[in-house]
Amino acid sequence: MKIGIVCYPTFGGSGVVATELGMALADHGHEVHFITYNLPVRLDFISHNLHFHEVMMEEYPLFEYQPYELALSSRMVEVVEKHKLEVLHVHYAIPHAYAAYMAKQMLKAKGIDIKIVTTLHGTDITLVGSHPNYKTAVEFSINNSDVVTAVSKSLKEDTLRLFNISKEIAVVYNFIDVDKYHKESKKDCQRIALAKPEERILTHVSNFRPVKRTSDVIRVFEIIQRTIPSKLLMVGDGPEKRKAEILAKKLGIADKIIFLGNSNEVVRVLCYSDLFILPSETESFGLAALEAMAAKTAVVSTNAGGLPEVTVHGETGFLNAIGDVKSMAENALKILKDDAALEHFKSNAQAHAKQFSLKNILPVYEDIYTSCSVKV
Ligand code: GMT
């Protein structure tokens, strides 16, 4: 099939899922066209079936805010017409589902019936989408998509609670290329470059937005390192990073924490890791937790949103109340206390991640594209 993918090209989870999906579809013989304002960070042109169409913006002194939706919907129309696309799969409702609706109407006027699949990712519903400033347009564009999917049951429930939805929402879980992570975990990780042999390595990966509660990561680690010699790797960048660095200094543990910034090598960082900490306030799915598990890393997180659908309390790690730093640290110590316990949790995490294998999820999206583009 000929499929257009619209997403944020940045390090956020929705962009990562969209990019990995596009690459896998191309690998499976589909012709995939990414339509975004930048080359997606995880995009690797491994296949001749992959194409990238940049959405260009024009500066004009009158515009305080540039009309991105206009440029995006115009580009969608152009690409659909030129490459005869059958489906546009838009990831993250704002503003992609809205721009896709406009593109659909413009194409309809030209006698072209493009199908729109909208995947809801999380903050487009929970934090931003339901804000009164956006709600009307987000609700309209969800109800006017041909197919709507959500990345967890929890997100589907949130969507039905926060909006007046007349459309069926299918839950299609996020996924992981299990083989890629398995291969990486077998490589020699050179962990000695980062920590002494007796030290445990803890990791956090996020965009350092307030919703990730990165200060809680530092506080949890501070308690853990009192009992168990350890190092903390903080991967990613965002508005709360400086605060986390200042807190680490204040607590006297700055020398045990390495801030790595944004990385395209998350798989390689995770291969060093014993434990992943994710103390988020909300998390529709928690792709970062799944990536950690696939790389054989146990997870201590909150029980927010879709996290209980991804991890198993007491088996792959532990789920805790939001903000309960003490419980998160106590549970982390249960995992880290000896090699046997650690190996038990790590192996469980890796085995459980297989349920979210790309091999299982790819055919689900292929069926969705086929069923909605069948002419009746
Ligand atoms: O976590 C973020 O702020 C990024 C955001 C995004 O849209 O990129 O992530 C959301 O989508 C991911 C992929 O589906 C999910 O794994 C994350 O849980 C979700 N984040 C939140 O709900 C906060």
PDB file of C-alpha atoms in Angstrom, residues 118-260:
ATOM      1  CA  THR A 118      -5.580   9.001  13.750  1.00  0.00           C
ATOM      2  CA  THR A 119      -3.499   7.539  16.574  1.00  0.00           C
ATOM      3  CA  LEU A 120      -3.932   9.217  19.956  1.00  0.00           C
ATOM      4  CA  HIS A 121      -0.733   9.146  22.005  1.00  0.00           C
ATOM      5  CA  GLY A 122      -1.368  10.706  25.400  1.00  0.00           C
ATOM      6  CA  THR A 123      -0.739  14.356  26.098  1.00  0.00           C
ATOM      7  CA  ASP A 124      -2.731  15.241  22.947  1.00  0.00           C
ATOM      8  CA  ILE A 125      -5.707  14.037  25.022  1.00  0.00           C
ATOM      9  CA  THR A 126      -4.817  14.281  28.701  1.00  0.00           C
ATOM     10  CA  LEU A 127      -2.755  17.460  29.057  1.00  0.00           C
ATOM     11  CA  VAL A 128      -3.189  19.588  25.952  1.00  0.00           C
ATOM     12  CA  GLY A 129      -6.101  18.293  23.873  1.00  0.00           C
ATOM     13  CA  SER A 130      -8.788  18.614  26.512  1.00  0.00           C
ATOM     14  CA  HIS A 131      -7.836  22.216  27.326  1.00  0.00           C
ATOM     15  CA  PRO A 132     -10.829  24.489  26.518  1.00  0.00           C
ATOM     16  CA  ASN A 133      -8.688  26.344  23.943  1.00  0.00           C
ATOM     17  CA  TYR A 134      -8.335  23.204  21.809  1.00  0.00           C
ATOM     18  CA  LYS A 135     -11.100  20.799  22.858  1.00  0.00           C
ATOM     19  CA  THR A 136     -13.697  21.664  20.160  1.00  0.00           C
ATOM     20  CA  ALA A 137     -11.263  21.196  17.276  1.00  0.00           C
ATOM     21  CA  VAL A 138      -9.648  18.050  18.755  1.00  0.00           C
ATOM     22  CA  GLU A 139     -13.042  16.412  19.407  1.00  0.00           C
ATOM     23  CA  PHE A 140     -14.206  17.296  15.877  1.00  0.00           C
ATOM     24  CA  SER A 141     -11.100  15.889  14.224  1.00  0.00           C
ATOM     25  CA  ILE A 142     -11.221  12.655  16.234  1.00  0.00           C
ATOM     26  CA  ASN A 143     -14.910  12.134  15.327  1.00  0.00           C
ATOM     27  CA  ASN A 144     -14.187  12.844  11.661  1.00  0.00           C
ATOM     28  CA  SER A 145     -11.223  10.493  11.232  1.00  0.00           C
ATOM     29  CA  ASP A 146     -11.955   7.266   9.332  1.00  0.00           C
ATOM     30  CA  VAL A 147     -10.265   5.153  12.039  1.00  0.00           C
ATOM     31  CA  VAL A 148      -9.127   6.179  15.531  1.00  0.00           C
ATOM     32  CA  THR A 149      -6.649   4.198  17.620  1.00  0.00           C
ATOM     33  CA  ALA A 150      -5.299   4.755  21.143  1.00  0.00           C
ATOM     34  CA  VAL A 151      -2.032   3.327  22.477  1.00  0.00           C
ATOM     35  CA  SER A 152      -3.606   1.854  25.649  1.00  0.00           C
ATOM     36  CA  LYS A 153      -6.948   1.024  27.262  1.00  0.00           C
ATOM     37  CA  SER A 154      -6.264   3.730  29.797  1.00  0.00           C
ATOM     38  CA  LEU A 155      -5.902   6.360  27.041  1.00  0.00           C
ATOM     39  CA  LYS A 156      -9.093   5.140  25.362  1.00  0.00           C
ATOM     40  CA  GLU A 157     -10.935   5.566  28.686  1.00  0.00           C
ATOM     41  CA  ASP A 158      -9.448   9.040  29.186  1.00  0.00           C
ATOM     42  CA  THR A 159     -10.531  10.039  25.676  1.00  0.00           C
ATOM     43  CA  LEU A 160     -14.112   8.838  26.240  1.00  0.00           C
ATOM     44  CA  ARG A 161     -14.202  10.618  29.623  1.00  0.00           C
ATOM     45  CA  LEU A 162     -12.786  13.941  28.421  1.00  0.00           C
ATOM     46  CA  PHE A 163     -14.494  14.249  25.013  1.00  0.00           C
ATOM     47  CA  ASN A 164     -17.847  13.567  23.437  1.00  0.00           C
ATOM     48  CA  ILE A 165     -16.745  10.777  21.106  1.00  0.00           C
ATOM     49  CA  SER A 166     -19.056   9.218  18.519  1.00  0.00           C
ATOM     50  CA  LYS A 167     -16.338   7.159  16.845  1.00  0.00           C
ATOM     51  CA  GLU A 168     -15.145   3.669  17.837  1.00  0.00           C
ATOM     52  CA  ILE A 169     -11.614   3.768  19.313  1.00  0.00           C
ATOM     53  CA  ALA A 170      -9.436   0.698  18.746  1.00  0.00           C
ATOM     54  CA  VAL A 171      -6.654   0.017  21.249  1.00  0.00           C
ATOM     55  CA  VAL A 172      -3.396  -0.775  19.431  1.00  0.00           C
ATOM     56  CA  TYR A 173      -0.509  -1.006  21.868  1.00  0.00           C
ATOM     57  CA  ASN A 174       2.868   0.519  21.163  1.00  0.00           C
ATOM     58  CA  PHE A 175       5.504  -1.966  20.091  1.00  0.00           C
ATOM     59  CA  ILE A 176       9.191  -2.701  20.022  1.00  0.00           C
ATOM     60  CA  ASP A 177      11.568  -4.429  17.638  1.00  0.00           C
ATOM     61  CA  VAL A 178      12.444  -7.166  20.138  1.00  0.00           C
ATOM     62  CA  ASP A 179      15.199  -8.645  17.962  1.00  0.00           C
ATOM     63  CA  LYS A 180      17.080  -5.336  17.773  1.00  0.00           C
ATOM     64  CA  TYR A 181      17.111  -5.024  21.568  1.00  0.00           C
ATOM     65  CA  HIS A 182      17.990  -8.670  22.035  1.00  0.00           C
ATOM     66  CA  LYS A 183      21.001  -8.352  19.717  1.00  0.00           C
ATOM     67  CA  GLU A 184      22.200  -5.237  21.531  1.00  0.00           C
ATOM     68  CA  SER A 185      21.862  -6.832  24.975  1.00  0.00           C
ATOM     69  CA  LYS A 186      24.164  -9.633  23.805  1.00  0.00           C
ATOM     70  CA  LYS A 187      26.924  -7.200  22.775  1.00  0.00           C
ATOM     71  CA  ASP A 188      29.772  -6.390  25.103  1.00  0.00           C
ATOM     72  CA  CYS A 189      28.436  -3.263  26.771  1.00  0.00           C
ATOM     73  CA  GLN A 190      31.680  -1.909  28.238  1.00  0.00           C
ATOM     74  CA  ARG A 191      29.809  -0.915  31.394  1.00  0.00           C
ATOM     75  CA  ILE A 192      33.152  -0.464  33.102  1.00  0.00           C
ATOM     76  CA  ALA A 193      33.480   2.906  31.304  1.00  0.00           C
ATOM     77  CA  LEU A 194      30.581   4.207  33.394  1.00  0.00           C
ATOM     78  CA  ALA A 195      30.614   2.372  36.698  1.00  0.00           C
ATOM     79  CA  LYS A 196      32.777   0.236  38.966  1.00  0.00           C
ATOM     80  CA  PRO A 197      32.067  -3.534  38.854  1.00  0.00           C
ATOM     81  CA  GLU A 198      30.342  -3.441  42.287  1.00  0.00           C
ATOM     82  CA  GLU A 199      28.067  -0.527  41.315  1.00  0.00           C
ATOM     83  CA  ARG A 200      24.521  -0.908  39.966  1.00  0.00           C
ATOM     84  CA  ILE A 201      23.523   1.274  37.007  1.00  0.00           C
ATOM     85  CA  LEU A 202      20.163   3.054  37.118  1.00  0.00           C
ATOM     86  CA  THR A 203      18.681   4.920  34.150  1.00  0.00           C
ATOM     87  CA  HIS A 204      15.976   7.448  33.345  1.00  0.00           C
ATOM     88  CA  VAL A 205      15.065   8.504  29.785  1.00  0.00           C
ATOM     89  CA  SER A 206      12.581  11.304  29.064  1.00  0.00           C
ATOM     90  CA  ASN A 207      11.958  14.755  27.629  1.00  0.00           C
ATOM     91  CA  PHE A 208      12.360  16.292  31.121  1.00  0.00           C
ATOM     92  CA  ARG A 209       8.925  17.909  31.053  1.00  0.00           C
ATOM     93  CA  PRO A 210       7.191  18.567  34.421  1.00  0.00           C
ATOM     94  CA  VAL A 211       4.907  15.538  33.833  1.00  0.00           C
ATOM     95  CA  LYS A 212       7.972  13.232  34.067  1.00  0.00           C
ATOM     96  CA  ARG A 213       8.733  14.352  37.649  1.00  0.00           C
ATOM     97  CA  THR A 214      12.492  14.147  37.069  1.00  0.00           C
ATOM     98  CA  SER A 215      13.183  15.524  40.558  1.00  0.00           C
ATOM     99  CA  ASP A 216      11.596  12.322  41.906  1.00  0.00           C
ATOM    100  CA  VAL A 217      14.174  10.301  39.927  1.00  0.00           C
ATOM    101  CA  ILE A 218      16.966  12.138  41.761  1.00  0.00           C
ATOM    102  CA  ARG A 219      15.279  11.708  45.157  1.00  0.00           C
ATOM    103  CA  VAL A 220      14.677   7.972  44.592  1.00  0.00           C
ATOM    104  CA  PHE A 221      18.297   7.533  43.547  1.00  0.00           C
ATOM    105  CA  GLU A 222      19.533   9.470  46.581  1.00  0.00           C
ATOM    106  CA  ILE A 223      17.847   6.925  48.892  1.00  0.00           C
ATOM    107  CA  ILE A 224      19.063   3.910  46.886  1.00  0.00           C
ATOM    108  CA  GLN A 225      22.730   4.975  46.781  1.00  0.00           C
ATOM    109  CA  ARG A 226      22.803   5.237  50.607  1.00  0.00           C
ATOM    110  CA  THR A 227      22.509   1.411  50.712  1.00  0.00           C
ATOM    111  CA  ILE A 228      23.775   0.169  47.358  1.00  0.00           C
ATOM    112  CA  PRO A 229      26.767   1.632  45.473  1.00  0.00           C
ATOM    113  CA  SER A 230      25.290   2.896  42.225  1.00  0.00           C
ATOM    114  CA  LYS A 231      25.362   5.359  39.325  1.00  0.00           C
ATOM    115  CA  LEU A 232      22.435   7.122  37.644  1.00  0.00           C
ATOM    116  CA  LEU A 233      22.284   7.899  33.920  1.00  0.00           C
ATOM    117  CA  MET A 234      19.861  10.686  32.987  1.00  0.00           C
ATOM    118  CA  VAL A 235      19.149  10.617  29.240  1.00  0.00           C
ATOM    119  CA  GLY A 236      17.248  13.359  27.399  1.00  0.00           C
ATOM    120  CA  ASP A 237      16.750  17.079  27.577  1.00  0.00           C
ATOM    121  CA  GLY A 238      13.956  19.497  28.444  1.00  0.00           C
ATOM    122  CA  PRO A 239      12.701  22.259  30.747  1.00  0.00           C
ATOM    123  CA  GLU A 240      13.268  20.403  34.052  1.00  0.00           C
ATOM    124  CA  LYS A 241      16.844  19.249  33.385  1.00  0.00           C
ATOM    125  CA  ARG A 242      18.544  22.191  35.099  1.00  0.00           C
ATOM    126  CA  LYS A 243      16.330  21.731  38.168  1.00  0.00           C
ATOM    127  CA  ALA A 244      17.338  18.065  38.359  1.00  0.00           C
ATOM    128  CA  GLU A 245      21.034  18.993  38.107  1.00  0.00           C
ATOM    129  CA  ILE A 246      20.673  21.586  40.878  1.00  0.00           C
ATOM    130  CA  LEU A 247      18.849  19.080  43.111  1.00  0.00           C
ATOM    131  CA  ALA A 248      21.588  16.491  42.547  1.00  0.00           C
ATOM    132  CA  LYS A 249      24.201  19.052  43.707  1.00  0.00           C
ATOM    133  CA  LYS A 250      22.102  20.082  46.697  1.00  0.00           C
ATOM    134  CA  LEU A 251      21.769  16.443  47.813  1.00  0.00           C
ATOM    135  CA  GLY A 252      25.544  15.934  47.401  1.00  0.00           C
ATOM    136  CA  ILE A 253      25.234  13.175  44.774  1.00  0.00           C
ATOM    137  CA  ALA A 254      26.159  15.073  41.581  1.00  0.00           C
ATOM    138  CA  ASP A 255      29.318  12.960  41.132  1.00  0.00           C
ATOM    139  CA  LYS A 256      27.187   9.796  40.920  1.00  0.00           C
ATOM    140  CA  ILE A 257      24.850  11.107  38.193  1.00  0.00           C
ATOM    141  CA  ILE A 258      25.696  11.428  34.507  1.00  0.00           C
ATOM    142  CA  PHE A 259      23.461  13.693  32.402  1.00  0.00           C
ATOM    143  CA  LEU A 260      23.851  12.431  28.850  1.00  0.00           C
TER     144      LEU A 260
END
